[in-house]
PDB file of C-alpha atoms and ligand atoms in Angstrom:
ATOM      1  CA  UNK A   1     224.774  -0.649 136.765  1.00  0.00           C
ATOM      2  CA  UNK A   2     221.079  -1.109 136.358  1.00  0.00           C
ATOM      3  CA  UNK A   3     218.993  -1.415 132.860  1.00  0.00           C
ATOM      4  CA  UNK A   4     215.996   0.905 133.214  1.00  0.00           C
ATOM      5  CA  UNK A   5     214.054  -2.009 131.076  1.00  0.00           C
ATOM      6  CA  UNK A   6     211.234   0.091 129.384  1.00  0.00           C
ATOM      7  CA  UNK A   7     210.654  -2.796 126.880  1.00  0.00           C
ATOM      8  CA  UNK A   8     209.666  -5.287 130.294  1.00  0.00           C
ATOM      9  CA  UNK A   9     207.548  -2.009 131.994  1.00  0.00           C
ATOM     10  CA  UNK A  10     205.458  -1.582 128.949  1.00  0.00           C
ATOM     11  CA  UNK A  11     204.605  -5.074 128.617  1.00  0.00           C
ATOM     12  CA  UNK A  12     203.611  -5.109 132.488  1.00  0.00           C
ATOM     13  CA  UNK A  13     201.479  -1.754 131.774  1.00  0.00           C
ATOM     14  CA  UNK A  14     200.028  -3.264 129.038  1.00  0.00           C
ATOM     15  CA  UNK A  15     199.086  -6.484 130.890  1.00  0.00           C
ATOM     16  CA  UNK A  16     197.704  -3.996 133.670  1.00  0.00           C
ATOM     17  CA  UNK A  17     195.333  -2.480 131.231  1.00  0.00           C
ATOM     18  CA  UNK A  18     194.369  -5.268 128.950  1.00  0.00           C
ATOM     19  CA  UNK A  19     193.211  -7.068 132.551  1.00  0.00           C
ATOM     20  CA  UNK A  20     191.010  -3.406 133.011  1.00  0.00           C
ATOM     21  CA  UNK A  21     189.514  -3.931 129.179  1.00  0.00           C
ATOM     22  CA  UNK A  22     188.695  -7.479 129.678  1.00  0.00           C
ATOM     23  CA  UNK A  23     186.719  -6.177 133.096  1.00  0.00           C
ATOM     24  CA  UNK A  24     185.332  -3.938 130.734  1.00  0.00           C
ATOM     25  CA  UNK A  25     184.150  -6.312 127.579  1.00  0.00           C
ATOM     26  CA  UNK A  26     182.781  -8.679 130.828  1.00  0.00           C
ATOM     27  CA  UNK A  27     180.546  -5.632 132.149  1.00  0.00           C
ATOM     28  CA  UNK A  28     179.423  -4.898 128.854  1.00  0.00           C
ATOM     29  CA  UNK A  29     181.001  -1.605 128.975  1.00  0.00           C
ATOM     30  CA  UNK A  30     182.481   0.153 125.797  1.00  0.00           C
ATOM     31  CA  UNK A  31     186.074   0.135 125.319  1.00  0.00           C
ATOM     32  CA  UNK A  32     188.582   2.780 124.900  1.00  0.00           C
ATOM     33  CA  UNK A  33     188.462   4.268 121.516  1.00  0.00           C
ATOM     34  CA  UNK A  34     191.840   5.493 120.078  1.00  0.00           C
ATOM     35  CA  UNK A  35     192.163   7.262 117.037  1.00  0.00           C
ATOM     36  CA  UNK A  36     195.733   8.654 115.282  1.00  0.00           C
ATOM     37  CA  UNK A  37     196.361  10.658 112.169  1.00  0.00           C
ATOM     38  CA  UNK A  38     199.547  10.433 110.503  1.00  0.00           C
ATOM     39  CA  UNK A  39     200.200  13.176 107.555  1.00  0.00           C
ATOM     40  CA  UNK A  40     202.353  12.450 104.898  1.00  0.00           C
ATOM     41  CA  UNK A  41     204.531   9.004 104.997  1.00  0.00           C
ATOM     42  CA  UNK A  42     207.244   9.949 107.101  1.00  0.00           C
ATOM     43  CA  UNK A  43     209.360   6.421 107.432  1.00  0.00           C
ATOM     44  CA  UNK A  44     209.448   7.139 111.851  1.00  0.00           C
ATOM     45  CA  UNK A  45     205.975   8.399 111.866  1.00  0.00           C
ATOM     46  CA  UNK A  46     204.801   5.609 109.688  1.00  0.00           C
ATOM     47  CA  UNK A  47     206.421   3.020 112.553  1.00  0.00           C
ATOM     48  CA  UNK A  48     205.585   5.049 115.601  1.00  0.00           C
ATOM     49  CA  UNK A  49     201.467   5.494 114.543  1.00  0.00           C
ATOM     50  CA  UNK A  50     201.693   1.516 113.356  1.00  0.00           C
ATOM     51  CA  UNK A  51     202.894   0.561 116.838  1.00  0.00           C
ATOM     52  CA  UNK A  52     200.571   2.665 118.586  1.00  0.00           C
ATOM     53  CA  UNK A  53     197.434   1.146 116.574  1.00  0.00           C
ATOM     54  CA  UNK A  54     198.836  -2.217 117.019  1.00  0.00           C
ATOM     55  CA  UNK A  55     199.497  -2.010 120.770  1.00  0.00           C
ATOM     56  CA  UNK A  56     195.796  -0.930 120.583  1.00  0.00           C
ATOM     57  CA  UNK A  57     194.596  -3.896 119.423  1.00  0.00           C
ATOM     58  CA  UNK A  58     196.730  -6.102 121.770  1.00  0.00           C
ATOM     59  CA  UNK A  59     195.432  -4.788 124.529  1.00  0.00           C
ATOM     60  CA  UNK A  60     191.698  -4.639 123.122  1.00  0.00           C
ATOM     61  CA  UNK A  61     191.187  -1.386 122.791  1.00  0.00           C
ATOM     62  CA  UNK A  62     189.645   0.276 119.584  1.00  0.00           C
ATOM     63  CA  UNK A  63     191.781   2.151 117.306  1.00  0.00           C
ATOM     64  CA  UNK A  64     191.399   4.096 113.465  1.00  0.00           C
ATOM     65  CA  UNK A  65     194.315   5.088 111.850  1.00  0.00           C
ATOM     66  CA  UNK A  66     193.426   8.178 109.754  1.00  0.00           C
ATOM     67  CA  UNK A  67     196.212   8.741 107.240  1.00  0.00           C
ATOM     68  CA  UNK A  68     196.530  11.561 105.069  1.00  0.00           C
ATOM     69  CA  UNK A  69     198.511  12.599 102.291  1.00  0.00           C
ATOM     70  CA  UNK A  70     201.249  14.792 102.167  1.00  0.00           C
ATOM     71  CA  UNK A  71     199.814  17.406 100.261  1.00  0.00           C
ATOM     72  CA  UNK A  72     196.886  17.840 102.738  1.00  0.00           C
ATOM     73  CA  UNK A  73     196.336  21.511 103.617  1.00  0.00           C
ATOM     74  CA  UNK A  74     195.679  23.316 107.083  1.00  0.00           C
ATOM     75  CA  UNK A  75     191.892  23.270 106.178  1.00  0.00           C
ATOM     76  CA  UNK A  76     191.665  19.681 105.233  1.00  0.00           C
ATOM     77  CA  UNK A  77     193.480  18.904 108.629  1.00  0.00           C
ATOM     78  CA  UNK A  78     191.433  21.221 110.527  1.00  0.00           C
ATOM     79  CA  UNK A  79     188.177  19.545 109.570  1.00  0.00           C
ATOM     80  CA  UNK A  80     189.453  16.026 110.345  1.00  0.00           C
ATOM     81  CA  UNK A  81     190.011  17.105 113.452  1.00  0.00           C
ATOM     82  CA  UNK A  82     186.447  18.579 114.106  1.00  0.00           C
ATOM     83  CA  UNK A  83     185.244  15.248 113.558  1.00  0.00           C
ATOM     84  CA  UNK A  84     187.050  13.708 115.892  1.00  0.00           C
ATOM     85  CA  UNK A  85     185.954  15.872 118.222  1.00  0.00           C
ATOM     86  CA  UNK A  86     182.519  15.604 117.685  1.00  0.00           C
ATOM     87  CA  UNK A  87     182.468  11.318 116.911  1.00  0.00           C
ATOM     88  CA  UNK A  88     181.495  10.552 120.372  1.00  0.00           C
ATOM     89  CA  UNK A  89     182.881   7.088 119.778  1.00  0.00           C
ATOM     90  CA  UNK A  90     186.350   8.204 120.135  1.00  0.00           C
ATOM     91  CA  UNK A  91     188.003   8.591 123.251  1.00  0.00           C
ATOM     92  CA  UNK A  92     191.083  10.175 122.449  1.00  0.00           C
ATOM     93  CA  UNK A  93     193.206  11.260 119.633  1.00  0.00           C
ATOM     94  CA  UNK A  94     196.592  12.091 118.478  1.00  0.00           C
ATOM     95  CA  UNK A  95     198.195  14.100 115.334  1.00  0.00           C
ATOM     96  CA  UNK A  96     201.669  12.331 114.976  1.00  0.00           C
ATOM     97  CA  UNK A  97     204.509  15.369 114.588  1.00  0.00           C
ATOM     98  CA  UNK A  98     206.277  16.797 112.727  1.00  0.00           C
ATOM     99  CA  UNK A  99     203.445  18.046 110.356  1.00  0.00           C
ATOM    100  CA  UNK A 100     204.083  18.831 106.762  1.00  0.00           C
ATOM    101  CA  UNK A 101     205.199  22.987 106.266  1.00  0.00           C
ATOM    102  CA  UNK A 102     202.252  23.592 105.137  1.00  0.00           C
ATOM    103  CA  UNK A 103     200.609  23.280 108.517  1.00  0.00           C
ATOM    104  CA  UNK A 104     200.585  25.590 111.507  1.00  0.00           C
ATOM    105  CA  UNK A 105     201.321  23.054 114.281  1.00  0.00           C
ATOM    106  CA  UNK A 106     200.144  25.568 117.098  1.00  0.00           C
ATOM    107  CA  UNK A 107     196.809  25.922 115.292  1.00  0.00           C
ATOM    108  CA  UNK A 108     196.638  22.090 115.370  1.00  0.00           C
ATOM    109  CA  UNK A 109     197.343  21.643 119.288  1.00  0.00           C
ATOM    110  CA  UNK A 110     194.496  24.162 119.532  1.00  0.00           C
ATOM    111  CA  UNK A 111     191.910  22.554 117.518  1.00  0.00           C
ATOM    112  CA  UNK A 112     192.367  18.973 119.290  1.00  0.00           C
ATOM    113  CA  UNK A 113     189.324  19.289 121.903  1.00  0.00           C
ATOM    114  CA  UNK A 114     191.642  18.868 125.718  1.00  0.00           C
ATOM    115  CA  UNK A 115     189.054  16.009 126.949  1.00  0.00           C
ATOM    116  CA  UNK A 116     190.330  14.153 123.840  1.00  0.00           C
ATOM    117  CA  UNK A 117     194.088  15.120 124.027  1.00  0.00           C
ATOM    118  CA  UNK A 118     195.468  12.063 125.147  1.00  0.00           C
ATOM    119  CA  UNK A 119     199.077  12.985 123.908  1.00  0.00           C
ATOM    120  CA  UNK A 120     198.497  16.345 126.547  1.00  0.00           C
ATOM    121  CA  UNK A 121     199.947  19.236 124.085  1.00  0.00           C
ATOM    122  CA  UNK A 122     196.449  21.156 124.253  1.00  0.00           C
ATOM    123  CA  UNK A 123     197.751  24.527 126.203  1.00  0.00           C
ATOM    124  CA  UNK A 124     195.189  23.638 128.488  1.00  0.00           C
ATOM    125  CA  UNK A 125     196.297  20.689 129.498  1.00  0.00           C
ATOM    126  CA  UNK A 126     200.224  21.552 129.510  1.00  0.00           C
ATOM    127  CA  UNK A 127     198.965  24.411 132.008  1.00  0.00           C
ATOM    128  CA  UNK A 128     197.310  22.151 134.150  1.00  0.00           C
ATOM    129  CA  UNK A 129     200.369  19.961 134.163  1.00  0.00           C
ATOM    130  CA  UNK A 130     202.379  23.104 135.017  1.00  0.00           C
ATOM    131  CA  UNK A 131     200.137  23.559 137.795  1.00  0.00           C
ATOM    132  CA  UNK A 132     200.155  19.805 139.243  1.00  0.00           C
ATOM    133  CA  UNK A 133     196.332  19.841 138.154  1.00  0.00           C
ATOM    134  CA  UNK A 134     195.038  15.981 137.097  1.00  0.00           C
ATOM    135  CA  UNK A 135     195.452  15.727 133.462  1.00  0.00           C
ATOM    136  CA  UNK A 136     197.217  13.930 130.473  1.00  0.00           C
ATOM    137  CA  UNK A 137     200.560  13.811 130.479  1.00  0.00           C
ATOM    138  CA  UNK A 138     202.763  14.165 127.632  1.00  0.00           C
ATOM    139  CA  UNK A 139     203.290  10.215 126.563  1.00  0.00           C
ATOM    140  CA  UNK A 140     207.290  10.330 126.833  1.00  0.00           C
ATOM    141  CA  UNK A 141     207.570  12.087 129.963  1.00  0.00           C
ATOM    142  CA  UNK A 142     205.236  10.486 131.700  1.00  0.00           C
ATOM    143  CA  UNK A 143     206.711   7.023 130.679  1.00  0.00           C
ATOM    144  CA  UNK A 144     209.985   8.115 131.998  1.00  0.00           C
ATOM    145  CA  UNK A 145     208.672   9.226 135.003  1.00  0.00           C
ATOM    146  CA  UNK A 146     206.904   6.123 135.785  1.00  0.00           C
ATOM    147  CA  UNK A 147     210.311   4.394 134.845  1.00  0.00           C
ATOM    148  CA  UNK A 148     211.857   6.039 137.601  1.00  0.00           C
ATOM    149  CA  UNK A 149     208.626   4.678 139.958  1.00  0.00           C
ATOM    150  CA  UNK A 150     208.625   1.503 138.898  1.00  0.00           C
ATOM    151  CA  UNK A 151     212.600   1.210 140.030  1.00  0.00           C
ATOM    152  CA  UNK A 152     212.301   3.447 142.661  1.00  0.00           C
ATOM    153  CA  UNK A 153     215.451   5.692 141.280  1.00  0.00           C
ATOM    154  CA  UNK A 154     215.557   8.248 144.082  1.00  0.00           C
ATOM    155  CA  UNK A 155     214.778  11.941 142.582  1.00  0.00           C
ATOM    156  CA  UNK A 156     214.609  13.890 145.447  1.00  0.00           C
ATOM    157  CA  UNK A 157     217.060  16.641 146.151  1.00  0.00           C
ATOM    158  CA  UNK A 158     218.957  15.576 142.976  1.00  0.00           C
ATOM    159  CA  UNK A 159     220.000  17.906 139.499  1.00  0.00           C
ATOM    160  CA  UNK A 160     218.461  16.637 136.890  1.00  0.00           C
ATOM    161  CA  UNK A 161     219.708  17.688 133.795  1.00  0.00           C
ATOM    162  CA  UNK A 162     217.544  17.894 131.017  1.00  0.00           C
ATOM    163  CA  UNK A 163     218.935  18.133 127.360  1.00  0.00           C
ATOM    164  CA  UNK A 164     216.479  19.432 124.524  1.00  0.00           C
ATOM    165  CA  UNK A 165     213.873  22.203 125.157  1.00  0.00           C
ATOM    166  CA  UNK A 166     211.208  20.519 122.850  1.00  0.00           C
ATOM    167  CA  UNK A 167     207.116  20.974 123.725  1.00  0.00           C
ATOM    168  CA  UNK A 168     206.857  17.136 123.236  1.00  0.00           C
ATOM    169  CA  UNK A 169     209.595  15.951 126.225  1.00  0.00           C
ATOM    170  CA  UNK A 170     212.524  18.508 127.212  1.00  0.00           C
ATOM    171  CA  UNK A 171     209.708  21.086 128.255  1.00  0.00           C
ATOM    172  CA  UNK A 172     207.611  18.975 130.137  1.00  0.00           C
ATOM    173  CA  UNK A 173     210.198  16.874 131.608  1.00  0.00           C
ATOM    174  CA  UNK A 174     211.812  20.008 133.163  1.00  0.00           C
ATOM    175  CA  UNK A 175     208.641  20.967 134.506  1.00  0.00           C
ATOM    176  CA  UNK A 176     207.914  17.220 135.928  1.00  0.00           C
ATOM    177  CA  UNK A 177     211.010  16.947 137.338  1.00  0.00           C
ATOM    178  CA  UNK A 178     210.739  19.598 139.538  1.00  0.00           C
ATOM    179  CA  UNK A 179     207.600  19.363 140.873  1.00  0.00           C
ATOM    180  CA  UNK A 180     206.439  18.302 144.197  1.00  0.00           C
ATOM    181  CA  UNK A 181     206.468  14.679 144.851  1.00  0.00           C
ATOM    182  CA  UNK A 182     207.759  11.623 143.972  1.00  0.00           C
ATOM    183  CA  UNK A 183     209.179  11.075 140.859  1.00  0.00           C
ATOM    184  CA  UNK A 184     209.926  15.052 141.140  1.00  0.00           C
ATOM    185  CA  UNK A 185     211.731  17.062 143.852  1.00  0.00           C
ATOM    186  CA  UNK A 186     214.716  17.841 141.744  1.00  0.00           C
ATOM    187  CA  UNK A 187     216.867  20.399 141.081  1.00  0.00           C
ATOM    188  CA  UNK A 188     216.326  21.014 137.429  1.00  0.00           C
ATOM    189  CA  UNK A 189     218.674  22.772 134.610  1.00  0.00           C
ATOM    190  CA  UNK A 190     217.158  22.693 131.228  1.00  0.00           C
ATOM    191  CA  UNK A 191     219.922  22.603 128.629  1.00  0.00           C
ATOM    192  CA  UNK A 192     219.498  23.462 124.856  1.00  0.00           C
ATOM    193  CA  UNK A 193     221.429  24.653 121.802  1.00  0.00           C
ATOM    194  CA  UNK A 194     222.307  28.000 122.758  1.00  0.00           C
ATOM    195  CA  UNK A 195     223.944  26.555 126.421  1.00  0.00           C
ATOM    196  CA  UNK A 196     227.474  26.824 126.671  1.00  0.00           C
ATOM    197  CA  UNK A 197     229.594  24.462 128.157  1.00  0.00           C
ATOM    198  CA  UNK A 198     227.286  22.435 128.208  1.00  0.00           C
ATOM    199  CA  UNK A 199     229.660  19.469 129.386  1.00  0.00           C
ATOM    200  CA  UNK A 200     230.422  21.319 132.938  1.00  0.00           C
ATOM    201  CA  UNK A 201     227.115  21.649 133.560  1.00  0.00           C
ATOM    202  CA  UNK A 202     226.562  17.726 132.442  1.00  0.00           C
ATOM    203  CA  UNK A 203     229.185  16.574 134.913  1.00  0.00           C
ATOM    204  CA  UNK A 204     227.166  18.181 137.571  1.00  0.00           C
ATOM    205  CA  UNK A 205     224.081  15.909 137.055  1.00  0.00           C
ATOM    206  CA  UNK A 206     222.661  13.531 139.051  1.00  0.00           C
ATOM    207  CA  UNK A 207     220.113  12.024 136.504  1.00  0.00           C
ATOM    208  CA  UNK A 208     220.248  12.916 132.872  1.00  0.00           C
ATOM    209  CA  UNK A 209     217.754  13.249 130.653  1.00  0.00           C
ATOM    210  CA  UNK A 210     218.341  13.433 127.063  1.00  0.00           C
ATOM    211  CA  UNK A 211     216.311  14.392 124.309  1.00  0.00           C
ATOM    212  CA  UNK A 212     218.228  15.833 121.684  1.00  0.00           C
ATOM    213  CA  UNK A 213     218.456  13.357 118.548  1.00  0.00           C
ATOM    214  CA  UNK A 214     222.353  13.495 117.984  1.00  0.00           C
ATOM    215  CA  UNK A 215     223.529   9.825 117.882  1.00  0.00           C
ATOM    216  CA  UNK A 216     226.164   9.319 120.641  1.00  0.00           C
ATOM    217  CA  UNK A 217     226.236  13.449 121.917  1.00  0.00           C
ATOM    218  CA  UNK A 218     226.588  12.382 125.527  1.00  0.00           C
ATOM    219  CA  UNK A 219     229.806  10.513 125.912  1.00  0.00           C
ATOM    220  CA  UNK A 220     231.841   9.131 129.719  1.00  0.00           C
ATOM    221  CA  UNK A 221     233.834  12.307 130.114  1.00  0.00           C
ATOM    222  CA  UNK A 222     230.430  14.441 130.578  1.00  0.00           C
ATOM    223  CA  UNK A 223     229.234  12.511 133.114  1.00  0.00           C
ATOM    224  CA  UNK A 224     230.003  11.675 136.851  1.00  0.00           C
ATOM    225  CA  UNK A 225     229.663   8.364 138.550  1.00  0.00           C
ATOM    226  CA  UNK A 226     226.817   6.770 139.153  1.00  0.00           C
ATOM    227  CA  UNK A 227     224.980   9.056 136.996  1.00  0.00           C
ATOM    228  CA  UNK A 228     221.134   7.668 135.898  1.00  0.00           C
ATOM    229  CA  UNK A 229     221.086   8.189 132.405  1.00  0.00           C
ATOM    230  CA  UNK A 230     217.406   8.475 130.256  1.00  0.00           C
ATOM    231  CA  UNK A 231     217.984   8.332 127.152  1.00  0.00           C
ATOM    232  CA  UNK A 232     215.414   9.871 124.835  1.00  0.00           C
ATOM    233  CA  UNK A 233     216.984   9.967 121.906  1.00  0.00           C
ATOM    234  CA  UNK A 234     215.917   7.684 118.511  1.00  0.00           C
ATOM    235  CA  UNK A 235     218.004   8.401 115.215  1.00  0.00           C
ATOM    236  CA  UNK A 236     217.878   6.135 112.271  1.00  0.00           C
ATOM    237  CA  UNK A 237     221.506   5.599 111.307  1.00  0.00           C
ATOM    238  CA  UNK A 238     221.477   4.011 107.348  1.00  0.00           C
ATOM    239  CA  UNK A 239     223.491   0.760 107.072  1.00  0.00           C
ATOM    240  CA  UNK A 240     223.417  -1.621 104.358  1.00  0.00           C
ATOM    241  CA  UNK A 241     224.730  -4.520 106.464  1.00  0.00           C
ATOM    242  CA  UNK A 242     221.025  -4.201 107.963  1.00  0.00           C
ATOM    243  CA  UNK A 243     217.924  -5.864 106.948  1.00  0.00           C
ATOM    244  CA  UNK A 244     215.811  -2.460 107.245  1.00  0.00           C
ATOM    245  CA  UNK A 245     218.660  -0.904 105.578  1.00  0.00           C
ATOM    246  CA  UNK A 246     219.107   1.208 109.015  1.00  0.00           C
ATOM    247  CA  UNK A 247     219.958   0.868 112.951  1.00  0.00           C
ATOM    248  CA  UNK A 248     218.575   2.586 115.680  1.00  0.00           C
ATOM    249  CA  UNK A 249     220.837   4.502 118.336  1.00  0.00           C
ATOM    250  CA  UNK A 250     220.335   7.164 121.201  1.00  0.00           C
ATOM    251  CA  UNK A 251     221.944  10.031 122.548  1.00  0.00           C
ATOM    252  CA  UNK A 252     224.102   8.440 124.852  1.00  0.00           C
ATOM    253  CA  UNK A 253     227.602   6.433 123.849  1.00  0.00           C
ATOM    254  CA  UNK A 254     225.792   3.588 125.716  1.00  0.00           C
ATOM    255  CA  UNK A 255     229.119   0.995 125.723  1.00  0.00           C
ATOM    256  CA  UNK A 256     231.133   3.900 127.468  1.00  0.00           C
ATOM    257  CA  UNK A 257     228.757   6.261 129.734  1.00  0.00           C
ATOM    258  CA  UNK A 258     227.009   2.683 131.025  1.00  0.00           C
ATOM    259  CA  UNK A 259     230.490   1.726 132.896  1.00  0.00           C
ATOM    260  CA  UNK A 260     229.879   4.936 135.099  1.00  0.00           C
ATOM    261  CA  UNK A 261     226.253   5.095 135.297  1.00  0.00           C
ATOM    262  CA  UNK A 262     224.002   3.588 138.189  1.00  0.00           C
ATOM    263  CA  UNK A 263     221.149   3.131 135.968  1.00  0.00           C
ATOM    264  CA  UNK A 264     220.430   3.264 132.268  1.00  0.00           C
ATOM    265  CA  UNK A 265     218.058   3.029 129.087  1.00  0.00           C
ATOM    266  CA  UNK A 266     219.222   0.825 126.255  1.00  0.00           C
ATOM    267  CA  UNK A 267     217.962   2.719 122.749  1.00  0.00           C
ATOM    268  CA  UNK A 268     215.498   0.655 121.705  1.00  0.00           C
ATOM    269  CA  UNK A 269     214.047  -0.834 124.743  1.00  0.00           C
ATOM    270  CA  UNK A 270     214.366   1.841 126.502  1.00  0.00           C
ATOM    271  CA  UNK A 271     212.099   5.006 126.705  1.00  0.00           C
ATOM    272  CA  UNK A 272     210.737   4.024 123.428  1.00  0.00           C
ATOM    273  CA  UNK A 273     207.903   1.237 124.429  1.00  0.00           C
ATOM    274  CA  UNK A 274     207.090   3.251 127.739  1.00  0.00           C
ATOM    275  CA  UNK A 275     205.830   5.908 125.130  1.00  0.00           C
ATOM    276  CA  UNK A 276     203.472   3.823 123.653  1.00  0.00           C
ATOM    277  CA  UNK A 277     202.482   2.276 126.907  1.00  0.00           C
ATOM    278  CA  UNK A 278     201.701   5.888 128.420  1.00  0.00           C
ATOM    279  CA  UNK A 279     199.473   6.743 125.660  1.00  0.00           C
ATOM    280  CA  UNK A 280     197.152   3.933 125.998  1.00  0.00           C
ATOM    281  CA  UNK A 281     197.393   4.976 129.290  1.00  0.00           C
ATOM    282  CA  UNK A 282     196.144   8.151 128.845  1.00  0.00           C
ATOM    283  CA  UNK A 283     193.698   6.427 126.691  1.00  0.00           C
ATOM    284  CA  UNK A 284     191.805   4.763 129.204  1.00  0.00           C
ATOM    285  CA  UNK A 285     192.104   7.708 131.380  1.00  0.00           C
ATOM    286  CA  UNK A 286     190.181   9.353 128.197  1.00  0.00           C
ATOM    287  CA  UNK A 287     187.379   6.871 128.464  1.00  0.00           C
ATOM    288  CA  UNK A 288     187.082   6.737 131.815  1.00  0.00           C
ATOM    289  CA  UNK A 289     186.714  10.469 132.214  1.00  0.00           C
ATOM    290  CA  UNK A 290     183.865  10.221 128.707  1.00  0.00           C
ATOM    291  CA  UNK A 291     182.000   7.863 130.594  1.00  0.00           C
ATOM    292  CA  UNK A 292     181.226   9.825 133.643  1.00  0.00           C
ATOM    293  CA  UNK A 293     180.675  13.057 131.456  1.00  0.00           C
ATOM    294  CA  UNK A 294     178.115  10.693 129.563  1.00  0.00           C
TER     295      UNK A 294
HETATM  296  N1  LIG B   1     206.163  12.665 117.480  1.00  0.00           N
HETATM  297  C1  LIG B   1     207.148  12.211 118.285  1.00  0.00           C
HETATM  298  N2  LIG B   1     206.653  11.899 119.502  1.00  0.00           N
HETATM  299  C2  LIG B   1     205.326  12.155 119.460  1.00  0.00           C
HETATM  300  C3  LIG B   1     204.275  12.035 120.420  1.00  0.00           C
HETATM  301  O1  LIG B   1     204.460  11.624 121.575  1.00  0.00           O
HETATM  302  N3  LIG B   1     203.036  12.399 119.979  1.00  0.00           N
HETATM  303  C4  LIG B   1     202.809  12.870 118.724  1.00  0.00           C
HETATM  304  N4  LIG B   1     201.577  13.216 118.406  1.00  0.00           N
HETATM  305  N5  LIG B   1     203.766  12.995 117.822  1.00  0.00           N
HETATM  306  C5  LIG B   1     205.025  12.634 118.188  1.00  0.00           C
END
């Protein structure tokens, strides 16, 4: 059994692209510009959009945290966004989900402008990734595919098994999966909710990639040998015993399902930092593709 080590890929990536900023500063070119809202204090949201600005600055990028309160209506949202699409200085942006109930999230994706929609939800950008058309990729999916890459887990030929339908990773991964190339060429089933026996189809899989947010779902008995096992999932378990008054677990009964696996992500370390990676990714992807517009 292998550990698919997102925590050690990120920090690579991140060396990778802080070397292409520091090029960047030398030339006297500008550097990428991210920019994040966060709605609401949502305890996750609050970590996720601080590690994303602080990776930022790591690598020397730019980054503006926009937080708004909880209250904030559709309108007020709305017109933050506008200006981020019009402040040429920013790259790219992201609105961290979920949004309050208050907010239409479809009217959201819409508004972000797609040459600034680094986290790739814009339909026009999910269609071009549908359609193997160059474009952003959703953050999580893409850092699991380049996972796979960067070990060279073979993907062609195999069923992947994909657990959670969701528009930020079960939906695209499906479609990534099955595309042409290389990580891609598989055989995909997309499993949900509403699928029924859900564990014969499981035992079936090749690769399994989960993203449903139920700590522990996918345990040895659902899965064959030398299964590769993604594990998507990040749920906030409360225990006193810990400093933050919680722990952090996945989808997968890690101790058990890793004795039959070929290769796995530990939750964290896992898929988690190859998120954040991704997006600054994307990021300088987003400047890249400003400049030359310029
Ligand atoms: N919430 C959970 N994951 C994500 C993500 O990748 N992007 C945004 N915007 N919100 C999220």
């Amino acid at each position: 059994m292998e550990i698919l080590d997102g925590k050690k890929v990120s920090n690579q990536i991140k060396e990778e692209i802080a070397a292409q900023v520091a090029q960047m500063k030398a030339n006297g070119e500008k550097v990428p510009h991210l920019a994040a809202i966060l709605v609401g204090n949502d305890g996750a949201s609050l970590t996720y959009v601080g590690s994303k600005v602080r990776s930022c600055e790591r690598i020397g990028f730019e980054s503006t945290l926009v937080q708004m309160p909880n209250t904030t209506s559709e309108i007020e949202l709305l017109k933050k966004i506008k200006e981020l699409n019009e402040n040429d200085d920013i790259d790219g942006f992201i609105v961290q989900l979920p949004l309050p109930p208050q907010i239409d999230e479809q009217k959201v994706l819409l508004a972000v402008h797609p040459d600034k929609d680094v986290d790739g939800f814009h339909p026009m950008n999910f269609g071009k990734m549908a359609l193997d058309m160059s474009t952003f990729i959703p953050a999580t999916p893409f850092g699991i595919l380049e996972l796979l890459d960067r070990y060279q887990v073979e993907t062609q030929g195999k069923h992947t098994v994909v657990i959670g339908r969701s528009h930020i990773v079960g939906r695209p991964m499906s479609i990534l999966m099955g595309r042409k190339g290389f990580p891609g060429n598989s055989t995909v089933t997309l499993t949900h909710s509403r699928t029924k026996n859900i564990s014969q189809i499981t035992t079936q899989a090749d690769i399994i990639i989960s993203a449903l947010g139920v700590p522990g779902f996918l345990k040895a008995e659902m899965v064959k040998d030398d299964v590769v096992i993604i594990d998507v999932g990040i749920t906030r378990v409360p225990d006193e015993t810990k400093a933050k008054g919680y722990y952090i677990t996945g989808d997968v009964d890690f101790e058990n399902v890793s004795k039959k696996a070929s290769y796995i992500t530990p939750v964290p370390g896992g898929v988690g930092p190859m998120t954040i990676a991704m997006l600054l990714k994307n990021t300088l992807l987003a400047r890249e593709r400003h400049r030359s517009r310029a």
